[in-house]
Amino acid sequence: MSAALVFAVFAVTLIAATIFYLFFYRAWRRERELRVPFPTPWREHLDSNVPLYRRLPEALKQTLEQRVQLFLSEKEFYGCDGFEVDDTVRVTIAGHACLLILARPYSDFDEVSSILVYPDAYHVRDIESDGMVVSESNEIRAGEASSRGQVVLAWRECQEAARNPHSGHNVMLHEFAHQLDYLDGTADGAPPLSGEQARHWQSSMTTAYEDLRHSLRHHHRSWLDPYGATEPAEFFAVLTEAFFQQPRHLKREQPEVYKALQGYYRLDPTTLWQDA
Ligand SMILES: [Zn+2]
């Protein structure tokens, strides 16, 4: 065999391998992962710790399980401050995260790489500088999400959310909603949308956001978490918590906002969730 032929065979093999890796490897690996039966103990964790799993129709329970299975095979979990991450923790967090993409493409979470779990609310020391003044703050947080695909959660807050599904607060739904928001590069309260859907989102969300800020400025009470009024990104994350956990209330109070979220998440919890 001539050197030129050897080189040609090598080049073609390399190109084929690169094409396979870039376009087919992920799908192939996921398909292979889903051939493994969903572990029974994981199903029990979903049943005990993800209240909305219990309320899903059978077909969607299976969809959620598949998404959880992929999520757990691809994302890294790290315990912080000595916290030990076990299957209860992993499945509870994955189960809540994957509710958001139950009817959306799994690839929405492709950029999520790691989940850091603290045992409880954690302290963060923030130092900011504008070139002239350096300011320092010490915050206590229950969770956060970064544009680099990292989610941080306090396990005690996750447990609280799992125990009280009607409270409206759920740090897991909240932080993973931020990850969806990051998909177009900025956390601006609008995940990637186009055409009429984007226009409707913009008008309905802007009106509702301004209404919330206005009523809080005038010391009116709001059923929605006031934290949503801090910035549009938080508004989307807080609304996501309400959409999944208090859908009837949200639909009654904010029908246009509900419609926008229903279009984005591609499901209608008011009809889909079965009574537990
Ligand atoms: Zn937030």
Coordinates of C-alpha atoms and ligand atoms in Angstrom, one line a residue:
M1 CA 0.0 0.0 0.0
S2 CA 1.5 3.4 -1.0
A3 CA 2.0 6.1 1.6
A4 CA -0.5 8.3 -0.2
L5 CA -3.2 5.5 0.1
V6 CA -2.4 5.0 3.8
F7 CA -2.8 8.7 4.4
A8 CA -6.1 8.8 2.4
V9 CA -7.5 5.9 4.5
F10 CA -6.4 7.6 7.7
A11 CA -7.9 11.0 6.7
V12 CA -11.2 9.5 5.7
T13 CA -11.4 7.5 8.9
L14 CA -10.6 10.6 10.9
I15 CA -13.2 12.7 9.1
A16 CA -15.8 9.9 9.6
A17 CA -15.0 9.6 13.3
T18 CA -15.2 13.4 13.7
I19 CA -18.6 13.5 11.9
F20 CA -19.9 10.7 14.1
Y21 CA -18.7 12.3 17.3
L22 CA -20.1 15.8 16.4
F23 CA -23.5 14.7 15.0
F24 CA -24.4 11.3 16.2
Y25 CA -22.4 10.3 19.3
R26 CA -24.6 12.1 21.8
A27 CA -27.8 10.7 20.3
W28 CA -26.3 7.2 20.1
R29 CA -25.1 7.4 23.8
R30 CA -28.5 8.6 25.0
E31 CA -30.3 5.9 23.1
R32 CA -28.0 3.3 24.7
E33 CA -28.5 4.8 28.1
L34 CA -32.3 4.5 27.7
R35 CA -32.1 0.8 27.0
V36 CA -31.2 0.3 30.6
P37 CA -34.4 -0.2 32.6
F38 CA -35.2 2.7 35.0
P39 CA -34.1 1.5 38.5
T40 CA -36.9 0.7 40.9
P41 CA -35.3 2.6 43.8
W42 CA -35.2 5.7 41.7
R43 CA -38.9 5.4 40.9
E44 CA -39.5 5.2 44.7
H45 CA -37.5 8.4 45.2
L46 CA -39.5 10.2 42.5
D47 CA -42.7 8.9 44.1
S48 CA -41.6 10.1 47.6
N49 CA -39.8 13.3 46.8
V50 CA -41.2 14.8 43.6
P51 CA -44.9 15.4 44.4
L52 CA -45.8 16.4 40.8
Y53 CA -44.5 13.0 39.5
R54 CA -47.3 11.3 41.4
R55 CA -49.8 13.6 39.6
L56 CA -48.6 12.9 36.1
P57 CA -50.5 10.6 33.7
E58 CA -48.7 7.3 33.3
A59 CA -47.2 8.1 29.9
L60 CA -45.7 11.3 31.2
K61 CA -44.3 9.6 34.3
Q62 CA -42.3 7.4 31.8
T63 CA -41.1 10.5 29.9
L64 CA -40.0 12.1 33.2
E65 CA -38.2 8.9 34.1
Q66 CA -36.3 8.9 30.8
R67 CA -35.2 12.5 31.2
V68 CA -34.1 11.8 34.8
Q69 CA -32.1 8.8 33.6
L70 CA -30.3 10.9 31.0
F71 CA -29.8 13.8 33.4
L72 CA -28.2 11.5 36.0
S73 CA -25.9 9.9 33.4
E74 CA -24.6 13.2 32.1
K75 CA -24.5 15.7 35.0
E76 CA -22.0 15.8 37.8
F77 CA -23.2 16.2 41.4
Y78 CA -20.8 17.6 44.1
G79 CA -21.5 17.7 47.8
C80 CA -20.3 20.9 49.5
D81 CA -19.4 21.6 53.1
G82 CA -19.1 17.8 53.8
F83 CA -22.5 17.1 52.3
E84 CA -22.9 13.6 51.0
V85 CA -24.9 13.3 47.7
D86 CA -26.8 10.1 47.6
D87 CA -29.5 8.8 45.2
T88 CA -32.3 10.5 47.1
V89 CA -30.6 13.8 46.5
R90 CA -29.7 13.2 42.9
V91 CA -33.1 11.8 41.9
T92 CA -35.1 14.5 43.8
I93 CA -33.1 17.3 42.1
A94 CA -33.1 15.7 38.6
G95 CA -36.9 14.9 39.0
H96 CA -37.7 18.6 39.6
A97 CA -35.3 19.9 37.0
C98 CA -36.7 17.6 34.3
L99 CA -40.3 18.7 35.0
L100 CA -39.3 21.9 33.1
I101 CA -38.4 19.9 30.0
L102 CA -41.1 17.3 30.3
A103 CA -42.5 18.4 26.9
R104 CA -39.5 20.3 25.7
P105 CA -36.4 19.0 24.0
Y106 CA -34.0 17.3 26.4
S107 CA -31.2 19.3 24.7
D108 CA -32.4 22.4 26.6
F109 CA -30.2 21.1 29.4
D110 CA -27.2 20.2 27.3
E111 CA -25.3 23.2 28.8
V112 CA -26.0 22.2 32.4
S113 CA -22.9 20.4 33.5
S114 CA -22.8 20.3 37.3
I115 CA -24.9 20.6 40.4
L116 CA -23.3 21.6 43.7
V117 CA -25.3 20.7 46.8
Y118 CA -24.9 22.3 50.2
P119 CA -26.6 20.8 53.3
D120 CA -28.3 24.1 54.1
A121 CA -28.5 27.7 53.1
Y122 CA -24.9 28.9 52.5
H123 CA -23.0 32.1 52.9
V124 CA -21.6 33.9 49.9
R125 CA -19.1 36.7 50.2
D126 CA -19.4 39.1 47.3
I127 CA -16.8 41.7 46.4
E128 CA -17.7 44.3 43.8
S129 CA -15.6 47.0 42.4
D130 CA -16.5 49.9 40.0
G131 CA -12.9 51.0 39.8
M132 CA -13.3 53.6 42.5
V133 CA -15.1 51.8 45.3
V134 CA -14.9 48.2 46.4
S135 CA -18.0 47.0 48.2
E136 CA -18.4 43.8 50.1
S137 CA -21.5 41.9 51.0
N138 CA -22.3 38.7 52.8
E139 CA -25.4 36.9 51.5
I140 CA -27.2 33.8 52.6
R141 CA -28.4 31.9 49.6
A142 CA -30.7 28.9 49.0
G143 CA -29.5 28.4 45.5
E144 CA -28.1 30.0 42.4
A145 CA -27.5 29.3 38.7
S146 CA -24.6 30.4 36.6
S147 CA -24.3 30.9 32.8
R148 CA -21.5 28.4 32.8
G149 CA -23.9 25.6 33.4
Q150 CA -23.6 25.3 37.1
V151 CA -26.5 25.1 39.6
V152 CA -26.0 25.4 43.3
L153 CA -28.7 24.3 45.7
A154 CA -29.2 24.0 49.5
W155 CA -30.6 20.6 50.2
R156 CA -32.7 21.7 53.2
E157 CA -34.5 24.1 50.9
C158 CA -35.0 21.3 48.3
Q159 CA -36.5 19.1 51.0
E160 CA -38.8 21.9 52.1
A161 CA -40.0 22.4 48.5
A162 CA -40.6 18.7 48.1
R163 CA -42.6 18.5 51.4
N164 CA -44.8 21.6 50.6
P165 CA -45.7 21.5 46.9
H166 CA -48.5 24.0 47.4
S167 CA -46.3 26.6 49.0
G168 CA -45.4 28.1 45.6
H169 CA -41.7 28.1 46.5
N170 CA -39.4 25.6 44.9
V171 CA -35.7 26.4 44.6
M172 CA -35.1 23.6 42.2
L173 CA -37.7 24.7 39.6
H174 CA -36.4 28.3 40.2
E175 CA -32.7 27.7 39.5
F176 CA -33.2 25.4 36.5
A177 CA -35.6 28.0 35.0
H178 CA -32.6 30.4 35.1
Q179 CA -30.7 27.8 33.1
L180 CA -33.4 27.9 30.4
D181 CA -33.2 31.6 30.4
Y182 CA -29.5 31.5 29.8
L183 CA -29.9 29.5 26.6
D184 CA -29.9 32.7 24.4
G185 CA -26.9 34.0 26.2
T186 CA -28.5 36.4 28.6
A187 CA -30.6 36.1 31.8
D188 CA -33.2 38.6 30.7
G189 CA -36.4 36.7 31.7
A190 CA -37.0 35.5 28.2
P191 CA -35.9 32.1 27.1
P192 CA -35.2 31.6 23.3
L193 CA -38.5 32.3 21.5
S194 CA -39.4 33.6 18.0
G195 CA -42.2 35.1 16.0
E196 CA -45.6 35.5 17.4
Q197 CA -44.6 33.6 20.6
A198 CA -41.8 36.0 21.3
R199 CA -44.1 39.0 20.7
H200 CA -46.8 37.7 23.0
W201 CA -44.2 36.8 25.6
Q202 CA -42.7 40.3 25.5
S203 CA -46.0 42.1 25.8
S204 CA -47.7 39.9 28.4
M205 CA -44.6 39.5 30.6
T206 CA -43.7 43.2 30.5
T207 CA -47.2 44.3 31.5
A208 CA -47.3 41.7 34.4
Y209 CA -43.8 42.6 35.6
E210 CA -44.6 46.3 35.7
D211 CA -47.9 45.7 37.4
L212 CA -46.2 43.6 40.1
R213 CA -43.6 46.3 40.7
H214 CA -46.3 49.0 40.7
S215 CA -48.4 47.2 43.3
L216 CA -45.4 46.5 45.5
R217 CA -44.3 50.1 45.3
H218 CA -47.7 51.0 46.6
H219 CA -47.5 48.5 49.4
H220 CA -50.2 46.2 48.0
R221 CA -49.8 42.6 48.8
S222 CA -49.1 40.2 45.9
W223 CA -49.8 36.5 45.9
L224 CA -46.8 36.1 43.7
D225 CA -43.4 36.0 45.5
P226 CA -42.2 39.7 45.6
Y227 CA -38.7 38.5 44.7
G228 CA -40.0 38.3 41.2
A229 CA -40.1 42.0 41.1
T230 CA -36.3 42.4 41.5
E231 CA -35.6 41.9 37.8
P232 CA -37.1 40.2 34.7
A233 CA -34.9 37.1 35.1
E234 CA -36.3 36.5 38.7
F235 CA -39.8 37.2 37.4
F236 CA -39.5 34.3 35.0
A237 CA -38.0 32.0 37.6
V238 CA -40.7 32.9 40.2
L239 CA -43.5 32.5 37.6
T240 CA -42.1 29.1 36.6
E241 CA -42.5 28.0 40.3
A242 CA -46.1 29.2 40.2
F243 CA -46.8 27.7 36.8
F244 CA -45.9 24.2 37.9
Q245 CA -47.1 24.4 41.5
Q246 CA -50.0 26.7 41.5
P247 CA -51.2 26.6 37.9
R248 CA -54.9 27.3 38.5
H249 CA -54.2 30.3 40.6
L250 CA -51.7 31.7 38.1
K251 CA -54.2 31.1 35.2
R252 CA -56.9 32.9 37.1
E253 CA -54.8 35.9 38.1
Q254 CA -52.6 36.2 35.0
P255 CA -54.3 34.5 32.0
E256 CA -52.0 36.0 29.4
V257 CA -48.8 35.2 31.4
Y258 CA -50.2 31.7 31.9
K259 CA -50.7 31.4 28.2
A260 CA -47.2 32.5 27.4
L261 CA -45.7 29.9 29.9
Q262 CA -48.0 27.2 28.6
G263 CA -46.8 27.9 25.1
Y264 CA -43.1 27.9 26.2
Y265 CA -43.3 24.8 28.4
R266 CA -45.7 23.1 25.9
L267 CA -48.0 21.8 28.6
D268 CA -51.0 22.8 30.5
P269 CA -50.7 21.8 34.2
T270 CA -54.4 22.9 34.9
T271 CA -55.6 20.0 32.9
L272 CA -52.6 17.7 33.0
W273 CA -51.9 17.3 36.7
Q274 CA -54.1 14.7 38.2
D275 CA -55.4 15.1 41.7
A276 CA -53.0 13.3 44.1
Ligands
ZN1 ZN -33.3 33.5 40.9

